[in-house]
Amino acid sequence: MQTKRWYVKENPKAITEAAELIKAGSLVAFPTETVYGLGADATNQQAVHKIFQAKNRPQDNPLIVHVPTKEDLKDLTTEIPAYTERLIDLFTPGPITFVLPSNGKCANNVTKGLATIAVRIPQHPVALEFLRQCKVPVAAPSANLSGKPSPTSAEHVWGDLQGKIAGILDDGSATLGMESTVIDCTGKTPIILRPGGITYEQIKKVVHDVSTLRHVNEGGVVHSPGMKYKHYAPDVPLWLVEGSPATLQEVIDTQSASSHVSVLVTHETMREITADQIIPLGNNLEEIASRLYDLLRSFKVGETDLIICEGLPKIGIGRAVMNRLEKAAVKHIH
Ligand code: TXA
Ligand code: MG
């Protein structure tokens, strides 16, 4: 299959052509403020099936449905708890996904047999216009091959899925660079299933009794199927090291004896360590979040044997960053 690539800023017909392909049952990748999504008509079972094939996605992992308005969101659920209304009003459009009771309007392979559906209204103007023109809810996981870091540019999508999907709406790099927060709103109080763009602290200010999921299968129930898989893995093994610069240096020194080591550290730590290669993560947690996936994708087998990454504070967007690093890591020292 030839994959079409539309440059949104140069091509006024791009969004309309992409939406037409969605309506025809094809797959189109599109930009959002978090990461690029791989979209299909969520009411078309065959189209949704193609997503799982193209990504090689585990069959039991349900998809997030994307819609342009709050009315469209409500149109996919049976009920919305009062606290959810507040969260929706404050944080949408934006990087937050609500898990709500499903009314069965989407194809059943979107929800994978769950009674709930995950819905999100993205903030990105191109995503919103695309969704408006699709006129159907759009199921969209991150547009990467399963297991790889999520795509924060059309280039990443092209590398993973070119030849397997109908098209890519290219609008440059994603600003946030981390996926949306997934929040379960089916109970008396909300539970954050996946930390993301809207932070725990932001939500806590609005809904005091919000909790976070510590174990994917808490109480014997798999709350968010996707969270149990290995994710975000770079091609080169990554070790996550929490502790002082001295601890970090010790690990670097032992490994550097036999391997070419690349170290990912904050600007502050950079000055305090020595290694074969030192790469700055960024100046602050927001910048680190926006650059992380591109950095992880930049390592090539043969050039680097081991990535050693410094642990970061689990504050604000740092929770999402550490959640992804913990999943990307083959070893976690702390
Ligand atoms: O920012 C994002 O959320 C991006 C963009 C494209 O919107 N999408 C994304 O999708 O990250 P994906 O498929 O990579 O991650 C979706 C997560 C998975 O962990 C999945 O298990 C969970 O949401 N999920 C989907 N439906 C669910 C449901 N009904 N109940 C619980 N978790 C659900
Ligand atoms: Mg994903």
Short mmCIF file of C-alpha atoms and ligand atoms in Angstrom, two decimals:
data_model
loop_
_atom_site.label_atom_id
_atom_site.label_comp_id
_atom_site.label_asym_id
_atom_site.label_seq_id
_atom_site.Cartn_x
_atom_site.Cartn_y
_atom_site.Cartn_z
CA MET A 1 0.00 0.00 0.00
CA GLN A 2 1.22 3.49 -0.86
CA THR A 3 0.98 5.77 2.15
CA LYS A 4 -0.08 9.31 1.32
CA ARG A 5 1.59 12.10 3.30
CA TRP A 6 -0.23 15.43 3.44
CA TYR A 7 1.63 18.51 4.65
CA VAL A 8 -1.24 20.24 6.42
CA LYS A 9 0.28 23.72 6.41
CA GLU A 10 0.81 23.68 2.63
CA ASN A 11 -2.21 21.74 1.47
CA PRO A 12 -5.69 23.19 2.08
CA LYS A 13 -7.37 19.93 0.97
CA ALA A 14 -5.33 17.72 3.33
CA ILE A 15 -7.83 17.38 6.18
CA THR A 16 -10.82 16.82 3.90
CA GLU A 17 -9.02 14.11 1.92
CA ALA A 18 -7.89 12.40 5.11
CA ALA A 19 -11.42 12.48 6.55
CA GLU A 20 -12.79 10.97 3.33
CA LEU A 21 -10.41 8.03 3.74
CA ILE A 22 -11.61 7.48 7.33
CA LYS A 23 -15.23 7.45 6.14
CA ALA A 24 -14.22 4.90 3.48
CA GLY A 25 -12.88 2.54 6.19
CA SER A 26 -9.13 3.24 5.82
CA LEU A 27 -6.49 4.10 8.42
CA VAL A 28 -5.12 7.64 8.70
CA ALA A 29 -2.55 8.92 11.21
CA PHE A 30 -3.20 12.43 12.53
CA PRO A 31 -1.48 14.87 14.89
CA THR A 32 -2.73 15.57 18.40
CA GLU A 33 -1.18 17.70 21.14
CA THR A 34 0.03 14.52 22.91
CA VAL A 35 1.30 12.11 20.24
CA TYR A 36 0.20 11.14 16.71
CA GLY A 37 -2.85 8.86 16.63
CA LEU A 38 -3.70 6.10 14.15
CA GLY A 39 -7.35 6.69 13.33
CA ALA A 40 -10.18 4.51 12.03
CA ASP A 41 -13.98 4.88 11.98
CA ALA A 42 -14.89 3.59 15.46
CA THR A 43 -18.29 2.38 14.24
CA ASN A 44 -16.72 0.19 11.52
CA GLN A 45 -15.50 -3.13 12.91
CA GLN A 46 -13.37 -3.96 9.85
CA ALA A 47 -11.68 -0.58 9.86
CA VAL A 48 -10.93 -0.95 13.59
CA HIS A 49 -9.51 -4.42 12.97
CA LYS A 50 -6.97 -2.89 10.57
CA ILE A 51 -5.52 -0.83 13.45
CA PHE A 52 -4.60 -3.98 15.36
CA GLN A 53 -2.99 -5.48 12.25
CA ALA A 54 -1.00 -2.39 11.26
CA LYS A 55 0.39 -1.85 14.78
CA ASN A 56 0.67 -5.52 15.68
CA ARG A 57 -1.30 -4.55 18.79
CA PRO A 58 -2.29 -7.20 21.38
CA GLN A 59 -5.91 -8.18 20.72
CA ASP A 60 -7.13 -7.53 24.27
CA ASN A 61 -6.03 -3.88 24.39
CA PRO A 62 -8.99 -1.50 23.89
CA LEU A 63 -8.77 1.79 21.99
CA ILE A 64 -9.47 5.41 22.85
CA VAL A 65 -12.25 7.02 20.81
CA HIS A 66 -11.71 10.63 19.71
CA VAL A 67 -14.54 13.12 19.19
CA PRO A 68 -14.62 16.90 18.57
CA THR A 69 -17.25 18.06 21.10
CA LYS A 70 -18.64 17.37 24.57
CA GLU A 71 -22.00 16.45 23.02
CA ASP A 72 -20.27 13.79 20.90
CA LEU A 73 -18.54 12.48 24.04
CA LYS A 74 -21.85 12.19 25.90
CA ASP A 75 -23.33 10.48 22.88
CA LEU A 76 -21.09 7.43 23.47
CA THR A 77 -21.92 6.85 27.14
CA THR A 78 -24.92 5.96 29.28
CA GLU A 79 -24.14 8.23 32.22
CA ILE A 80 -21.61 10.77 33.43
CA PRO A 81 -20.95 11.19 37.18
CA ALA A 82 -21.12 14.80 38.45
CA TYR A 83 -17.38 14.94 39.20
CA THR A 84 -16.70 13.97 35.58
CA GLU A 85 -18.75 16.93 34.31
CA ARG A 86 -16.42 19.20 36.27
CA LEU A 87 -13.32 17.52 34.85
CA ILE A 88 -14.71 17.67 31.33
CA ASP A 89 -15.57 21.36 31.66
CA LEU A 90 -12.12 22.23 32.99
CA PHE A 91 -9.79 20.01 31.00
CA THR A 92 -11.35 19.36 27.59
CA PRO A 93 -10.45 19.78 24.85
CA GLY A 94 -7.13 18.54 26.19
CA PRO A 95 -4.83 15.63 27.07
CA ILE A 96 -7.26 13.62 29.20
CA THR A 97 -9.26 10.47 28.37
CA PHE A 98 -12.39 9.52 30.27
CA VAL A 99 -13.33 5.87 30.84
CA LEU A 100 -17.13 5.80 31.08
CA PRO A 101 -19.94 3.25 30.78
CA SER A 102 -20.33 2.46 27.07
CA ASN A 103 -23.69 2.61 25.30
CA GLY A 104 -22.48 0.23 22.62
CA LYS A 105 -22.48 2.72 19.71
CA CYS A 106 -18.91 1.86 18.72
CA ALA A 107 -17.81 -1.41 17.15
CA ASN A 108 -17.19 -4.06 19.82
CA ASN A 109 -13.52 -4.48 18.92
CA VAL A 110 -12.94 -0.88 20.08
CA THR A 111 -13.76 -1.76 23.68
CA LYS A 112 -12.66 -5.40 23.48
CA GLY A 113 -15.61 -6.71 25.39
CA LEU A 114 -15.39 -4.20 28.27
CA ALA A 115 -18.58 -2.48 29.46
CA THR A 116 -16.69 0.81 29.39
CA ILE A 117 -15.41 3.10 26.66
CA ALA A 118 -12.43 5.50 26.72
CA VAL A 119 -13.20 8.88 25.10
CA ARG A 120 -11.07 11.94 24.50
CA ILE A 121 -11.46 15.38 22.92
CA PRO A 122 -8.01 16.45 21.72
CA GLN A 123 -6.94 20.08 21.74
CA HIS A 124 -4.88 20.22 18.56
CA PRO A 125 -6.68 22.39 15.94
CA VAL A 126 -5.83 19.97 13.11
CA ALA A 127 -7.14 17.01 15.14
CA LEU A 128 -10.37 18.88 15.95
CA GLU A 129 -11.01 19.90 12.34
CA PHE A 130 -10.20 16.38 11.14
CA LEU A 131 -12.63 14.87 13.69
CA ARG A 132 -15.37 17.34 12.73
CA GLN A 133 -14.99 16.38 9.08
CA CYS A 134 -14.89 12.63 9.79
CA LYS A 135 -18.42 12.94 11.24
CA VAL A 136 -17.92 9.59 13.02
CA PRO A 137 -16.13 8.85 16.31
CA VAL A 138 -12.51 7.98 15.52
CA ALA A 139 -10.76 5.14 17.36
CA ALA A 140 -7.07 5.96 17.63
CA PRO A 141 -4.18 4.44 19.56
CA SER A 142 -0.75 6.03 19.35
CA ALA A 143 0.49 5.62 15.75
CA ASN A 144 3.56 3.50 16.52
CA LEU A 145 4.32 -0.19 16.17
CA SER A 146 3.30 -1.85 19.44
CA GLY A 147 6.11 -1.82 21.99
CA LYS A 148 7.96 1.14 20.44
CA PRO A 149 8.07 4.67 21.85
CA SER A 150 4.99 6.70 20.87
CA PRO A 151 5.33 8.93 17.79
CA THR A 152 5.73 12.64 18.42
CA SER A 153 6.32 13.52 14.75
CA ALA A 154 5.00 12.39 11.37
CA GLU A 155 8.52 11.16 10.68
CA HIS A 156 8.20 8.64 13.52
CA VAL A 157 4.85 7.43 12.14
CA TRP A 158 6.34 7.17 8.65
CA GLY A 159 9.22 5.04 9.97
CA ASP A 160 6.88 2.62 11.75
CA LEU A 161 3.81 2.41 9.51
CA GLN A 162 4.66 3.58 6.01
CA GLY A 163 3.22 1.08 3.51
CA LYS A 164 0.72 -0.24 6.07
CA ILE A 165 -1.73 2.68 6.32
CA ALA A 166 -3.57 4.92 3.84
CA GLY A 167 -2.14 8.25 4.95
CA ILE A 168 -0.47 10.58 7.43
CA LEU A 169 -1.53 14.14 8.18
CA ASP A 170 1.84 15.78 8.81
CA ASP A 171 1.75 18.84 11.02
CA GLY A 172 5.21 18.73 12.55
CA SER A 173 6.03 17.83 16.13
CA ALA A 174 3.56 17.27 18.97
CA THR A 175 3.87 19.96 21.66
CA LEU A 176 3.20 17.90 24.79
CA GLY A 177 4.91 14.71 23.68
CA MET A 178 3.29 12.49 26.38
CA GLU A 179 -0.01 10.66 25.99
CA SER A 180 -3.24 11.74 27.63
CA THR A 181 -4.11 10.93 31.23
CA VAL A 182 -6.53 7.98 31.28
CA ILE A 183 -9.02 8.36 34.13
CA ASP A 184 -11.64 5.79 35.13
CA CYS A 185 -14.87 7.66 35.89
CA THR A 186 -17.18 4.68 36.35
CA GLY A 187 -17.06 4.59 40.17
CA LYS A 188 -17.96 6.88 43.08
CA THR A 189 -14.49 8.40 42.86
CA PRO A 190 -12.16 8.65 39.85
CA ILE A 191 -9.02 6.55 39.41
CA ILE A 192 -6.09 7.61 37.24
CA LEU A 193 -5.19 4.52 35.19
CA ARG A 194 -2.38 6.14 33.21
CA PRO A 195 -0.61 9.36 34.21
CA GLY A 196 -0.41 11.82 31.32
CA GLY A 197 -0.81 15.38 30.08
CA ILE A 198 -3.31 16.53 32.73
CA THR A 199 -1.51 15.92 36.00
CA TYR A 200 -2.64 14.27 39.23
CA GLU A 201 -2.12 17.61 41.00
CA GLN A 202 -4.40 19.42 38.53
CA ILE A 203 -7.14 16.81 38.94
CA LYS A 204 -6.78 16.65 42.73
CA LYS A 205 -7.56 20.37 42.95
CA VAL A 206 -10.95 19.72 41.35
CA VAL A 207 -11.81 16.24 42.69
CA HIS A 208 -10.16 15.71 46.09
CA ASP A 209 -10.70 11.97 46.34
CA VAL A 210 -9.01 11.05 43.06
CA SER A 211 -6.73 8.04 43.40
CA THR A 212 -4.03 6.49 41.28
CA LEU A 213 -3.71 2.87 40.26
CA ARG A 214 -0.69 1.21 41.79
CA HIS A 215 -1.07 -2.24 40.28
CA VAL A 216 -2.61 -2.90 36.91
CA ASN A 217 -4.57 -5.83 38.28
CA GLU A 218 -5.53 -4.30 41.62
CA GLY A 219 -8.22 -6.41 43.30
CA GLY A 220 -7.75 -9.13 40.69
CA VAL A 221 -9.27 -6.97 37.95
CA VAL A 222 -7.30 -5.68 34.97
CA HIS A 223 -8.34 -2.02 35.04
CA SER A 224 -6.51 -0.81 31.96
CA PRO A 225 -5.39 -3.67 29.75
CA GLY A 226 -2.74 -1.65 27.94
CA MET A 227 -0.84 -0.90 31.13
CA LYS A 228 0.31 -4.49 31.61
CA TYR A 229 2.35 -4.61 28.41
CA LYS A 230 5.97 -3.68 27.90
CA HIS A 231 5.99 -0.33 26.15
CA TYR A 232 8.07 2.51 24.84
CA ALA A 233 11.18 0.34 24.44
CA PRO A 234 14.09 1.86 22.52
CA ASP A 235 16.13 -0.44 20.23
CA VAL A 236 19.00 -0.29 22.74
CA PRO A 237 18.46 -1.54 26.36
CA LEU A 238 17.76 1.19 28.89
CA TRP A 239 18.55 1.21 32.61
CA LEU A 240 16.71 3.64 34.85
CA VAL A 241 18.79 4.78 37.82
CA GLU A 242 17.32 6.73 40.73
CA GLY A 243 19.64 8.24 43.30
CA SER A 244 22.44 10.76 43.68
CA PRO A 245 24.88 11.68 40.87
CA ALA A 246 27.42 9.53 42.75
CA THR A 247 25.16 6.46 42.49
CA LEU A 248 24.64 7.21 38.82
CA GLN A 249 28.40 7.57 38.26
CA GLU A 250 29.04 4.21 39.93
CA VAL A 251 26.65 2.44 37.56
CA ILE A 252 28.12 4.28 34.56
CA ASP A 253 31.67 3.31 35.56
CA THR A 254 30.94 -0.41 36.00
CA GLN A 255 29.09 -0.62 32.68
CA SER A 256 31.51 1.56 30.68
CA ALA A 257 34.27 -1.00 31.17
CA SER A 258 32.61 -3.33 28.66
CA SER A 259 29.98 -1.27 26.82
CA HIS A 260 29.56 2.00 24.96
CA VAL A 261 27.23 3.82 27.32
CA SER A 262 24.98 6.79 26.54
CA VAL A 263 23.74 8.68 29.54
CA LEU A 264 20.49 10.66 29.63
CA VAL A 265 20.52 13.25 32.39
CA THR A 266 19.08 16.61 33.42
CA HIS A 267 21.13 19.75 32.83
CA GLU A 268 21.99 19.93 36.52
CA THR A 269 23.37 16.39 36.70
CA MET A 270 25.28 16.78 33.43
CA ARG A 271 28.04 18.80 35.10
CA GLU A 272 28.55 16.20 37.81
CA ILE A 273 29.21 13.06 35.78
CA THR A 274 31.51 11.67 33.10
CA ALA A 275 30.63 9.07 30.47
CA ASP A 276 31.25 8.04 26.82
CA GLN A 277 28.29 10.09 25.72
CA ILE A 278 26.14 12.45 27.76
CA ILE A 279 22.83 13.66 26.36
CA PRO A 280 20.72 16.31 28.08
CA LEU A 281 17.10 15.32 28.77
CA GLY A 282 15.98 18.94 28.98
CA ASN A 283 15.81 21.95 31.29
CA ASN A 284 12.55 21.14 33.03
CA LEU A 285 10.01 18.31 33.24
CA GLU A 286 7.80 19.78 30.49
CA GLU A 287 10.71 19.97 28.08
CA ILE A 288 11.83 16.46 29.05
CA ALA A 289 8.31 15.12 28.42
CA SER A 290 8.15 16.71 24.98
CA ARG A 291 11.56 15.35 23.89
CA LEU A 292 11.64 11.91 25.53
CA TYR A 293 10.18 9.72 22.77
CA ASP A 294 12.25 11.37 20.07
CA LEU A 295 15.37 10.83 22.19
CA LEU A 296 14.50 7.17 22.85
CA ARG A 297 14.00 6.62 19.12
CA SER A 298 17.37 8.19 18.29
CA PHE A 299 19.49 5.34 19.73
CA LYS A 300 20.77 2.80 17.23
CA VAL A 301 22.10 -0.69 17.84
CA GLY A 302 25.81 -0.72 16.99
CA GLU A 303 26.31 2.91 18.09
CA THR A 304 25.24 2.51 21.70
CA ASP A 305 25.18 -0.66 23.81
CA LEU A 306 23.39 0.69 26.84
CA ILE A 307 21.34 3.78 27.73
CA ILE A 308 21.55 4.83 31.37
CA CYS A 309 18.80 7.30 32.26
CA GLU A 310 18.57 9.37 35.41
CA GLY A 311 15.36 9.02 37.46
CA LEU A 312 13.20 12.14 37.73
CA PRO A 313 10.87 13.51 40.41
CA LYS A 314 7.34 12.12 40.22
CA ILE A 315 5.78 15.58 40.33
CA GLY A 316 3.46 17.09 37.74
CA ILE A 317 4.24 15.70 34.27
CA GLY A 318 7.19 13.90 35.93
CA ARG A 319 4.76 11.13 36.96
CA ALA A 320 3.96 10.40 33.32
CA VAL A 321 7.62 10.59 32.29
CA MET A 322 8.68 8.15 35.05
CA ASN A 323 5.77 5.81 34.24
CA ARG A 324 7.01 5.60 30.63
CA LEU A 325 10.68 5.23 31.66
CA GLU A 326 9.81 2.43 34.09
CA LYS A 327 8.13 0.58 31.24
CA ALA A 328 10.91 1.30 28.77
CA ALA A 329 13.62 0.10 31.18
CA VAL A 330 14.98 -3.45 31.28
CA LYS A 331 16.49 -2.66 34.68
CA HIS A 332 15.44 -0.21 37.39
CA ILE A 333 17.98 0.65 40.07
CA HIS A 334 16.66 2.54 43.12
O1 TXA B 1 -2.75 10.78 24.07
C1 TXA B 1 -3.31 9.71 23.83
O2 TXA B 1 -4.08 9.18 24.63
C2 TXA B 1 -3.03 9.06 22.47
C3 TXA B 1 -3.58 9.97 21.38
C4 TXA B 1 -3.48 9.37 19.99
O3 TXA B 1 -4.91 10.33 21.69
N1 TXA B 1 -3.60 7.75 22.39
C5 TXA B 1 -3.08 6.69 23.07
O4 TXA B 1 -3.70 5.48 22.83
O5 TXA B 1 -2.13 6.79 23.83
P1 TXA B 1 -3.07 4.07 23.24
O6 TXA B 1 -3.91 3.04 22.56
O7 TXA B 1 -1.65 4.05 22.95
O8 TXA B 1 -3.36 3.97 24.78
C6 TXA B 1 -4.68 3.83 25.25
C7 TXA B 1 -4.71 3.37 26.68
C8 TXA B 1 -4.29 1.92 26.81
O9 TXA B 1 -3.51 1.77 27.99
C9 TXA B 1 -5.64 1.20 26.93
O10 TXA B 1 -5.56 -0.04 27.60
C10 TXA B 1 -6.45 2.22 27.70
O11 TXA B 1 -6.06 3.46 27.16
N2 TXA B 1 -7.90 2.02 27.51
C11 TXA B 1 -8.61 2.12 26.37
N3 TXA B 1 -9.92 1.83 26.57
C12 TXA B 1 -10.05 1.55 27.88
C13 TXA B 1 -11.13 1.18 28.73
N4 TXA B 1 -12.37 1.05 28.26
N5 TXA B 1 -10.86 0.96 30.04
C14 TXA B 1 -9.61 1.11 30.53
N6 TXA B 1 -8.54 1.46 29.80
C15 TXA B 1 -8.75 1.67 28.49
MG MG B 2 0.29 3.59 22.76
#
